[in-house]
Short mmCIF file of C-alpha atoms in Angstrom, two decimals:
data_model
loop_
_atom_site.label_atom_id
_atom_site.label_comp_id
_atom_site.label_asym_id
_atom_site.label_seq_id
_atom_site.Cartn_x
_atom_site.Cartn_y
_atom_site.Cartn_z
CA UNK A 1 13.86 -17.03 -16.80
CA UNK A 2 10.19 -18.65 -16.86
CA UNK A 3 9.54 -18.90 -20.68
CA UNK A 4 5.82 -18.72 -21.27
CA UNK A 5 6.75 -17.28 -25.14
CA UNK A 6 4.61 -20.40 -27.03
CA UNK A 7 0.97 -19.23 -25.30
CA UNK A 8 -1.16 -16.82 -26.98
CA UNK A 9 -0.96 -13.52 -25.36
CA UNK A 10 -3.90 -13.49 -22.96
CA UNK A 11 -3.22 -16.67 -21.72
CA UNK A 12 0.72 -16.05 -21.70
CA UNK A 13 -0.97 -12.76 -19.09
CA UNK A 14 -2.92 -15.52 -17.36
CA UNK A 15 -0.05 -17.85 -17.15
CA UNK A 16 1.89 -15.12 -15.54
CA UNK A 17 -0.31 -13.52 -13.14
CA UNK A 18 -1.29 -17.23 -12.07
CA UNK A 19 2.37 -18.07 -11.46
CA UNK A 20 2.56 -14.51 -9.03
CA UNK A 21 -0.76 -15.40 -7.20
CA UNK A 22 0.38 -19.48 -6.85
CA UNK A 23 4.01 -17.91 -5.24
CA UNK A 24 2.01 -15.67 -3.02
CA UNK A 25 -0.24 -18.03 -1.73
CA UNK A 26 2.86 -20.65 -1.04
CA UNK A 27 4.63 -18.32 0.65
CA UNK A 28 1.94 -17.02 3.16
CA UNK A 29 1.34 -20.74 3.61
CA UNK A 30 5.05 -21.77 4.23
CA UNK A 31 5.98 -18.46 6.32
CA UNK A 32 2.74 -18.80 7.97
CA UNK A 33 3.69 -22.40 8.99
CA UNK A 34 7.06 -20.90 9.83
CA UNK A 35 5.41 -18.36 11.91
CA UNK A 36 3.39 -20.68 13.92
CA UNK A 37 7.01 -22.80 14.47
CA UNK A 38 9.10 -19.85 15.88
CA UNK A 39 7.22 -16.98 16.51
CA UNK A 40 6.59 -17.44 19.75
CA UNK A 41 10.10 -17.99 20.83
CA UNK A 42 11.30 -14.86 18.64
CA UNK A 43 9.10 -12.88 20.43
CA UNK A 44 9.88 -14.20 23.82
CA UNK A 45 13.73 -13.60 22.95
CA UNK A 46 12.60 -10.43 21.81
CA UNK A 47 11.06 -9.72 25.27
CA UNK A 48 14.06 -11.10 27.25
CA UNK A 49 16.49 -8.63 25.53
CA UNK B 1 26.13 -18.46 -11.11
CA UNK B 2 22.32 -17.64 -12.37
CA UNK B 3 18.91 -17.64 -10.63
CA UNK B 4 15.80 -17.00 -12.84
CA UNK B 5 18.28 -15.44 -15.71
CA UNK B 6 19.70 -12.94 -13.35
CA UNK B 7 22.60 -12.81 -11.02
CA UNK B 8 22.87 -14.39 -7.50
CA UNK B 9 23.92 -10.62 -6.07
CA UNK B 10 20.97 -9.00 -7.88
CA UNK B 11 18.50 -11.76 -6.62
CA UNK B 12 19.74 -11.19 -3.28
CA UNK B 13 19.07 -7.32 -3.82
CA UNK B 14 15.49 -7.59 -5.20
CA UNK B 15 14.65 -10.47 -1.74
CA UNK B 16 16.21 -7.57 0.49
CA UNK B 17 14.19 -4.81 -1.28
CA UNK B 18 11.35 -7.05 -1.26
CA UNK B 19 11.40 -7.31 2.57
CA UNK B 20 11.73 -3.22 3.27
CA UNK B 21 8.53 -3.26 0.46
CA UNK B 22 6.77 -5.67 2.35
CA UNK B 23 6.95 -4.18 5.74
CA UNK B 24 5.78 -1.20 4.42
CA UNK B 25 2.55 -3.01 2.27
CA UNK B 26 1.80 -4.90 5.34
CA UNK B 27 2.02 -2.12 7.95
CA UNK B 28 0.25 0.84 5.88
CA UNK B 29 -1.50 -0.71 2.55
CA UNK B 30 0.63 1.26 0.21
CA UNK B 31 3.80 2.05 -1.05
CA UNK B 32 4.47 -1.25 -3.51
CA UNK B 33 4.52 0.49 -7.07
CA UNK B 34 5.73 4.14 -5.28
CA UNK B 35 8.89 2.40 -4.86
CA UNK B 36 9.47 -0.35 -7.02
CA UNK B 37 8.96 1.75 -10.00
CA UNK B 38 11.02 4.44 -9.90
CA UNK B 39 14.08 2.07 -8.71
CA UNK B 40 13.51 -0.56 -11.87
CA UNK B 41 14.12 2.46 -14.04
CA UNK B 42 17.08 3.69 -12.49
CA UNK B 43 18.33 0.48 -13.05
CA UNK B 44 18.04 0.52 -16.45
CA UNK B 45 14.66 -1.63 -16.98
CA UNK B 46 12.78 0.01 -19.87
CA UNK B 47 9.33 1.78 -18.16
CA UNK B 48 7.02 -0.95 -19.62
CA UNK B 49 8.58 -3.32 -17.70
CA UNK B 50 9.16 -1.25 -14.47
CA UNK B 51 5.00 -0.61 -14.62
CA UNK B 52 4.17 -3.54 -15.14
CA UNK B 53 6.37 -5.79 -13.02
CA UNK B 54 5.90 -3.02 -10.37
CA UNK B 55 1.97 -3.58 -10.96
CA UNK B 56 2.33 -7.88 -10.62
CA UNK B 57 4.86 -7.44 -7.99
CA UNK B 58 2.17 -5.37 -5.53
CA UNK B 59 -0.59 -7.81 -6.75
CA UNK B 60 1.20 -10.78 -5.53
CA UNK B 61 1.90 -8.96 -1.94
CA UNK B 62 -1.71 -7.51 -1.11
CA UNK B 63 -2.75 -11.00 -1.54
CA UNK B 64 -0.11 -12.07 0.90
CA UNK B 65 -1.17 -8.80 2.71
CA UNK B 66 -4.53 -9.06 2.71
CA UNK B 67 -4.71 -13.10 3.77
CA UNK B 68 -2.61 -11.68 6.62
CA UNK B 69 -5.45 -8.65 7.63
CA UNK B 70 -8.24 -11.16 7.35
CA UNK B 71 -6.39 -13.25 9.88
CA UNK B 72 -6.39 -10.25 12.07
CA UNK B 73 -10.20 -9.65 11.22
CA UNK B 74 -9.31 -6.45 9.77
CA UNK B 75 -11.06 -6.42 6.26
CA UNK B 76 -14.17 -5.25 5.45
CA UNK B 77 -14.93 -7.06 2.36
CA UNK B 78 -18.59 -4.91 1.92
CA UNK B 79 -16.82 -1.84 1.73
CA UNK B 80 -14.07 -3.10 -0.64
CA UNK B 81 -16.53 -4.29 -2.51
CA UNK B 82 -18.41 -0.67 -2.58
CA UNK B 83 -14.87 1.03 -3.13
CA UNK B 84 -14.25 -1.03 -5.96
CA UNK B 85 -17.27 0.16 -8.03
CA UNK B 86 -16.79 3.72 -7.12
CA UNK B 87 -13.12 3.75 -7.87
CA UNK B 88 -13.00 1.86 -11.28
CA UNK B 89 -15.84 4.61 -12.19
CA UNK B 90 -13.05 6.92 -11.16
CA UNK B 91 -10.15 6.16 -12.80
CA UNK B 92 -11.67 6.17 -15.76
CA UNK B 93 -12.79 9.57 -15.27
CA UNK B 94 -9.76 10.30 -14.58
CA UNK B 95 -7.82 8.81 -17.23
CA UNK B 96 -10.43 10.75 -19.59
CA UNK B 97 -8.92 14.02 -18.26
CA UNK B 98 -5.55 13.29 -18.43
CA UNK B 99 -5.58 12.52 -22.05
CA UNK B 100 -7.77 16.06 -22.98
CA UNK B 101 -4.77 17.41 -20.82
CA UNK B 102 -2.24 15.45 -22.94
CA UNK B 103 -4.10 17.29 -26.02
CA UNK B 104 -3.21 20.46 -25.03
CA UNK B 105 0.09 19.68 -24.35
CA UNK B 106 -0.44 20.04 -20.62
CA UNK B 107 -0.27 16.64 -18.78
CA UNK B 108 3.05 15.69 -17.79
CA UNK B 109 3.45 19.83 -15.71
CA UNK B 110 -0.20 19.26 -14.48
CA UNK B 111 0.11 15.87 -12.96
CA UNK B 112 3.61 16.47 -11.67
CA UNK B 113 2.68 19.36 -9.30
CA UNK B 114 -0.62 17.65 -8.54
CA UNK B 115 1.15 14.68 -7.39
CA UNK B 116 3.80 17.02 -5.40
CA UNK B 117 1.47 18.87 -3.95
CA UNK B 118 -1.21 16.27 -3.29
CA UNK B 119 1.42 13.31 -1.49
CA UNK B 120 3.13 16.44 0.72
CA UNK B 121 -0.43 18.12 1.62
CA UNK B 122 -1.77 14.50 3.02
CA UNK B 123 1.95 13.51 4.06
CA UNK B 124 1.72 17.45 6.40
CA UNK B 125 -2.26 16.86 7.39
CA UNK B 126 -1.64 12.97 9.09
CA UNK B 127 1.75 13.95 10.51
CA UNK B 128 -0.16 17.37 11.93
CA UNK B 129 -2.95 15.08 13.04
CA UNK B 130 -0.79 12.71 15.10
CA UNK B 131 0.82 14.65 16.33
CA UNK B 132 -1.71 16.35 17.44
CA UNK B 133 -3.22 13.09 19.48
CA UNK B 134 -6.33 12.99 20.98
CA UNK B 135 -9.08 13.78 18.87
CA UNK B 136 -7.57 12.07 15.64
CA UNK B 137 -6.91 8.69 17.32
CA UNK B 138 -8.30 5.09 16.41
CA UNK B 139 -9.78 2.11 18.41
CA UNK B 140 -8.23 -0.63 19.96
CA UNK B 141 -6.64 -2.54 17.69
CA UNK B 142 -7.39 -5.99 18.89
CA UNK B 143 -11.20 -4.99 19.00
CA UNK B 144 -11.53 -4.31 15.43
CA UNK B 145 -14.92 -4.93 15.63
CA UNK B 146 -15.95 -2.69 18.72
CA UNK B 147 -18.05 0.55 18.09
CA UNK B 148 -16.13 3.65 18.13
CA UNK B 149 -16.18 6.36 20.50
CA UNK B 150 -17.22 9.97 19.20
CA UNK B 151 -14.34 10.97 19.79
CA UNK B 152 -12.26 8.76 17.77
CA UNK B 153 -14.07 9.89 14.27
CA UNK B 154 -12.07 12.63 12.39
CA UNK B 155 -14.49 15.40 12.33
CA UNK B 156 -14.81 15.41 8.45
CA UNK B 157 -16.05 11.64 8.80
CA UNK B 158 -18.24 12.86 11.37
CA UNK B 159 -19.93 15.27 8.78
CA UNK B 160 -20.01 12.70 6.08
CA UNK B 161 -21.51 10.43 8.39
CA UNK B 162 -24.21 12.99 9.44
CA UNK B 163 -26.27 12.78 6.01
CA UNK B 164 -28.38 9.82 5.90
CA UNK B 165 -29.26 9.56 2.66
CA UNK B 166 -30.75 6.28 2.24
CA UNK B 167 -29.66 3.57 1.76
CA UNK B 168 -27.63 3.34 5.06
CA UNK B 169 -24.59 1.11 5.36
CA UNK B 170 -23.15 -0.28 8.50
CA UNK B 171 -19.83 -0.97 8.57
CA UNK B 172 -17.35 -2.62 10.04
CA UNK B 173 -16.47 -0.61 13.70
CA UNK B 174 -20.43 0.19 14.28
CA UNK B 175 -20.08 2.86 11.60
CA UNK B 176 -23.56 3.74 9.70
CA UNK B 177 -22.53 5.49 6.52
CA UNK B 178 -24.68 6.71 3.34
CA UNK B 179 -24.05 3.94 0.39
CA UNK B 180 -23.69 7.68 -1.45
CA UNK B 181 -21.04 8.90 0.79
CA UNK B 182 -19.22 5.84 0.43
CA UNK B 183 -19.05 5.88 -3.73
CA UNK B 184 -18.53 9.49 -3.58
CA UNK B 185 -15.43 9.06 -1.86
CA UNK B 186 -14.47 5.79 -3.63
CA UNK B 187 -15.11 7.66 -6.87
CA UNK B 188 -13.03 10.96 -6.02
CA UNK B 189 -10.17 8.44 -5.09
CA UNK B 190 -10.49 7.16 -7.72
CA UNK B 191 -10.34 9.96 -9.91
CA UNK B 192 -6.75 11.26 -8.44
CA UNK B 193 -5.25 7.63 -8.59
CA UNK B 194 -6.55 7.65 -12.70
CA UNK B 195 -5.78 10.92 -13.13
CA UNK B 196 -1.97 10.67 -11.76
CA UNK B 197 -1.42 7.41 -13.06
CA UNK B 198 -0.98 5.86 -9.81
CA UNK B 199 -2.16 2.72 -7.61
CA UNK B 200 -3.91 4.91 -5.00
CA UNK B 201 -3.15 3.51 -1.77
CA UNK B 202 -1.74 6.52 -0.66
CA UNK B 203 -4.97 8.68 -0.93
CA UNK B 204 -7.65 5.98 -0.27
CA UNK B 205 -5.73 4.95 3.15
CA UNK B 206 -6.29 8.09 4.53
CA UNK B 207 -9.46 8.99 2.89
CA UNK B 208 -11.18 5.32 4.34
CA UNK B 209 -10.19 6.86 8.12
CA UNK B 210 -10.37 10.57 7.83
CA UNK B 211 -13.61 10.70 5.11
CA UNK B 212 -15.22 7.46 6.13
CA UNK B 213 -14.01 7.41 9.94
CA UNK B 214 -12.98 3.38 9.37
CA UNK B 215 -10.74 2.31 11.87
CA UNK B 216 -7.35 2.62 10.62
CA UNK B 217 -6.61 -0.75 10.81
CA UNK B 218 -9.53 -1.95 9.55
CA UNK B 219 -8.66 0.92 6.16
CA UNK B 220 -5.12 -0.87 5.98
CA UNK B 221 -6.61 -4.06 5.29
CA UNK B 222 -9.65 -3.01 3.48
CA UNK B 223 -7.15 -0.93 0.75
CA UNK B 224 -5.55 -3.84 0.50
CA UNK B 225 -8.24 -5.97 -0.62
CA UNK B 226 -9.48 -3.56 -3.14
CA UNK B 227 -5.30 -3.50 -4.18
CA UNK B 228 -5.66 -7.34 -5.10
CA UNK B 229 -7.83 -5.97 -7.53
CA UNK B 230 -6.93 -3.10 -9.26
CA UNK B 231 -2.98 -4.72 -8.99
CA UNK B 232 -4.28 -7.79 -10.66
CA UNK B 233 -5.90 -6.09 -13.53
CA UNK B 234 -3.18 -4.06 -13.80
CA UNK B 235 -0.48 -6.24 -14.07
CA UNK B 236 -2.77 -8.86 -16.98
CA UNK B 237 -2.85 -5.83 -18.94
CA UNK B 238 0.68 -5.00 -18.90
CA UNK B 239 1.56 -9.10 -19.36
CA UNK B 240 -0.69 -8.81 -22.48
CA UNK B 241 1.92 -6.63 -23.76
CA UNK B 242 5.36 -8.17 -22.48
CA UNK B 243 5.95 -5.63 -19.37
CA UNK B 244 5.98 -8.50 -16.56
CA UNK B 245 9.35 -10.04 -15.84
CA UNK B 246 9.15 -13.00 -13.41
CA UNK B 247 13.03 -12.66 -12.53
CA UNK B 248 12.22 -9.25 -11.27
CA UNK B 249 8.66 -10.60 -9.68
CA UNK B 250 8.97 -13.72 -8.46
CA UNK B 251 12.21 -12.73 -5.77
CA UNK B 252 10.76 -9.99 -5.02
CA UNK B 253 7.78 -11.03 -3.88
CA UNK B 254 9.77 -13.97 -2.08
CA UNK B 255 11.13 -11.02 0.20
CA UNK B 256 8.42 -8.74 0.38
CA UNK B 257 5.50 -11.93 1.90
CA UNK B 258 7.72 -12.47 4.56
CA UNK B 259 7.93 -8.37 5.20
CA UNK B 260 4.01 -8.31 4.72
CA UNK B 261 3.52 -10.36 7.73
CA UNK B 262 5.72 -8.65 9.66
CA UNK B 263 4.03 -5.27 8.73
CA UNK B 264 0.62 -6.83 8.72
CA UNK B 265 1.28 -7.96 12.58
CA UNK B 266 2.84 -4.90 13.62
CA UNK B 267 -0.60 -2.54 12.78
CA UNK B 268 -1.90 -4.66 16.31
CA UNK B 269 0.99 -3.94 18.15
CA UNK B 270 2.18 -0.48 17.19
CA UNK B 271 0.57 2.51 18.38
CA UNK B 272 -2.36 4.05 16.11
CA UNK B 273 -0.70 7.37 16.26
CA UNK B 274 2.64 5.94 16.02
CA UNK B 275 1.55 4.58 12.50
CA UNK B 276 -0.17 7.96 10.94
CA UNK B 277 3.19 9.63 12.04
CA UNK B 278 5.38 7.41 9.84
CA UNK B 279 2.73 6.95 7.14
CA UNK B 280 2.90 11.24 6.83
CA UNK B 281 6.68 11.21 7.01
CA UNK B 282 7.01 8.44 4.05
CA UNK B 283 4.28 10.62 2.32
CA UNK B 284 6.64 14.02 2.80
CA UNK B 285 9.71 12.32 1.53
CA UNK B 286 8.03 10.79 -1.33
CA UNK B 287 6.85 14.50 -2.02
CA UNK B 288 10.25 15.89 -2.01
CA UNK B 289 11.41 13.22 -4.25
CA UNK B 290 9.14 13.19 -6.74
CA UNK B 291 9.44 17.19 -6.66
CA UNK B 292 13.74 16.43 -6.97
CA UNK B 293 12.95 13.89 -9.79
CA UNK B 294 11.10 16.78 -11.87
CA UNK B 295 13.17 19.43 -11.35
CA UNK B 296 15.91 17.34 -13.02
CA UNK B 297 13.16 16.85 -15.82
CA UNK B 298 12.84 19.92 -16.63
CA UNK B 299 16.53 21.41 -16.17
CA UNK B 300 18.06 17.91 -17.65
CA UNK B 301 19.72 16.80 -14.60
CA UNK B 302 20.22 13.42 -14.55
CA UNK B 303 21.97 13.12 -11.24
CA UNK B 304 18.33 14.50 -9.78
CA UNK B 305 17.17 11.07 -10.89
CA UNK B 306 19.61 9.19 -8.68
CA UNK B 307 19.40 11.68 -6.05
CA UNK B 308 15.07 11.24 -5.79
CA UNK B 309 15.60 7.33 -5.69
CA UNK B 310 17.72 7.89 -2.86
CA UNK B 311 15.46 10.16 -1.19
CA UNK B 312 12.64 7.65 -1.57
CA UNK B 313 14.61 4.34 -0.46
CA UNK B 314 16.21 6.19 2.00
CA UNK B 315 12.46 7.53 3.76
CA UNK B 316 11.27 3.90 3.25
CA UNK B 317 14.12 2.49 5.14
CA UNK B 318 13.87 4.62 7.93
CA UNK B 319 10.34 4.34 8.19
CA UNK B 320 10.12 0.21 8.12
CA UNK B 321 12.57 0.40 10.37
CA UNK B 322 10.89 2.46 12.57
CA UNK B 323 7.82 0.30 12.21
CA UNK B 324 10.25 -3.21 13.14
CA UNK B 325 11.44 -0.75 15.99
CA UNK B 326 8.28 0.37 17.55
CA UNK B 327 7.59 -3.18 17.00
CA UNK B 328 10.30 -4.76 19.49
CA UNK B 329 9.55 -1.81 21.90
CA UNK B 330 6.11 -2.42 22.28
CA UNK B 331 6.52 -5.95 22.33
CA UNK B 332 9.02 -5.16 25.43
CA UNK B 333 6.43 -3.29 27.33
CA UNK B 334 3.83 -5.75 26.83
CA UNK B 335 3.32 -8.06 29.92
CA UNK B 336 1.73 -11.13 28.36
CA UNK B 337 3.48 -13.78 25.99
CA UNK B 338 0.82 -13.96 23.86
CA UNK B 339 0.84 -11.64 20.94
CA UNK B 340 0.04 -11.37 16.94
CA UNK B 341 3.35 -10.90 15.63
CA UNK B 342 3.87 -14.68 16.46
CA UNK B 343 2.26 -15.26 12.93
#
């Protein structure tokens, strides 16, 4: 588990809601990258099926 | 073997839940907290954490969500702002009443049937309406920005629409709206989702097309935007106090961004009628659930617990699989390659 324990309570909230936003906007980046890879030839397997 | 202080099978659970979440986020703007909730305390999580994880856990997917709606041009940031203020005014409101109720002892009965009644009365009114067709349809959704025809404004938006008290705002879809209108809707939103304790997307969805006469796509994204919000503040307040978990978070979330674009692209390839017919089925088994859930409250059934959790992951799973469904077969029919869910 992440152990943000030592900071002072707001920033321990700040700490933690900054580590869900940073994950969120990694992952839209990476699966959006991921997207731009494959997508297209999911979807034209997709359409072939 | 340990991931983030949990379990490999239980990380594996949370991504998989994560993904049915996020298809659902991403496709109609609500459902995060309406399901994450109730299954974190049926597993044993005490409620502070549920709510609060529940609350950081939809934060960190109607960012995802709405980064994914603004790609599709499908937020209108000047009425999230607007919604915003009205709603915050709102809650408190309602908050206010529900702790005069809580005074006389009358809360918890209150809300409960309010809730029941309120998620199966909009869950029979959309299904009714698309079924319906016709007159309670949408626009195009790759033209989010095109005016709307008459005939695709619910006639209740038409009426709002009809008093132009000034100031006038023009919104996204050619829609001209009284700034009055809008924060009276944003505030009696708001007021249900502070009065029943709950994040809101459920009612302001459905009010944004059917009070407002927003394009539906255009209310997905726009509810999602103001969720960003109102989940972020949430879930700092509960962190202040302990009730955010990262190993329930932080997997979750890992699951539910890659559902979010799915959902997200599917809202420009699914029919518009097609969507208001699953969002009112999800809303009618959510209904019955949460009506299962108090029953067992009152008459001390614990099974009824079990038995409402199963009811709600059970209408989510055949509804985001509907949506991945409707998905493939539109994709199917279409004749070009090119097409939004290559995102």
């Amino acid at each position: 588990m992440i152990d943000v324990a030592t900071l002072p309570p707001a920033a321990q909230a700040g700490a933690l809601i900054g580590i869900v936003l940073l994950e969120a906007i990694v992952l839209y980046v990476v699966y959006g990258l991921a997207g731009q890879a494959v997508g297209q030839q999911i979807i034209k397997r997709v359409k072939k099926n | 073997m340990e991931v983030l202080g949990i379990s490999l099978a239980l990380l594996v659970l949370f991504v998989g839940f994560g993904l049915l979440i996020g298809i659902l986020f991403g496709f109609f703007g609500m459902g995060g907290s309406f399901l994450v909730t109730p299954a974190l305390l049926v597993m044993g999580y005490p409620s502070r954490v549920a709510v609060g994880s529940g609350l950081a856990f939809v934060f960190g997917t109607s960012v995802i969500a709405t980064l994914k709606h603004r790609d599709l041009g499908q937020v209108d940031y000047k009425l999230g702002v607007l919604m915003i203020a009205g709603t915050t005014a709102g809650i408190e409101v309602g908050k206010e009443i529900v702790l005069h109720l809580e005074e006389l002892g009358l809360a918890g009965s209150i809300i409960s049937v309010t809730y029941v009644f309120l998620l199966g009365g909009i869950g029979v009114f959309v299904t009714y309406e698309a079924l319906k067709g016709g007159g309670g349809g949408g626009v195009d959704h790759d033209a989010a920005d095109a005016d709307l025809d008459d005939a695709d404004i619910p006639d209740i938006a038409k009426k709002i629409q009809s008093y132009r008290v000034p100031p006038m705002m023009t919104l996204r879809g050619g829609i001209s709206v009284s700034l009055w209108m809008i924060l009276g809707v944003a505030f009696a939103t708001g007021l249900l989702s502070g009065f029943l304790g709950v994040g809101g997307g459920f009612i302001r969805m459905p009010a944004l097309f059917y009070l407002i006469g927003v394009p539906v796509p255009i209310a997905v994204g726009t509810d999602l935007f103001e969720i960003v919000f109102s989940g972020g503040i949430g879930s700092f307040l509960y962190a202040m106090d302990g009730g955010v978990d990262l190993s329930i978070v932080l997997p979750l979330l890992a699951g539910s961004a890659l559902g979010a674009r799915v959902g997200s692209a599917a809202t420009s390839i699914v029919d518009e009628d097609e969507i208001k017919v699953y969002f009112g089925l999800m809303l009618l088994g959510g209904s019955i659930a949460v009506a299962v859930r108090e029953i067992g409250n009152v008459y001390g059934i614990p099974i009824f617990d079990t038995v409402s959790l199963v009811l709600i992951l059970g209408s989510a799973l055949m509804v985001s699989g509907a949506v991945v469904y409707s998905s493939i077969t539109a994709l199917r029919e279409e004749p070009t390659s090119a097409s939004p869910a290559g995102d």
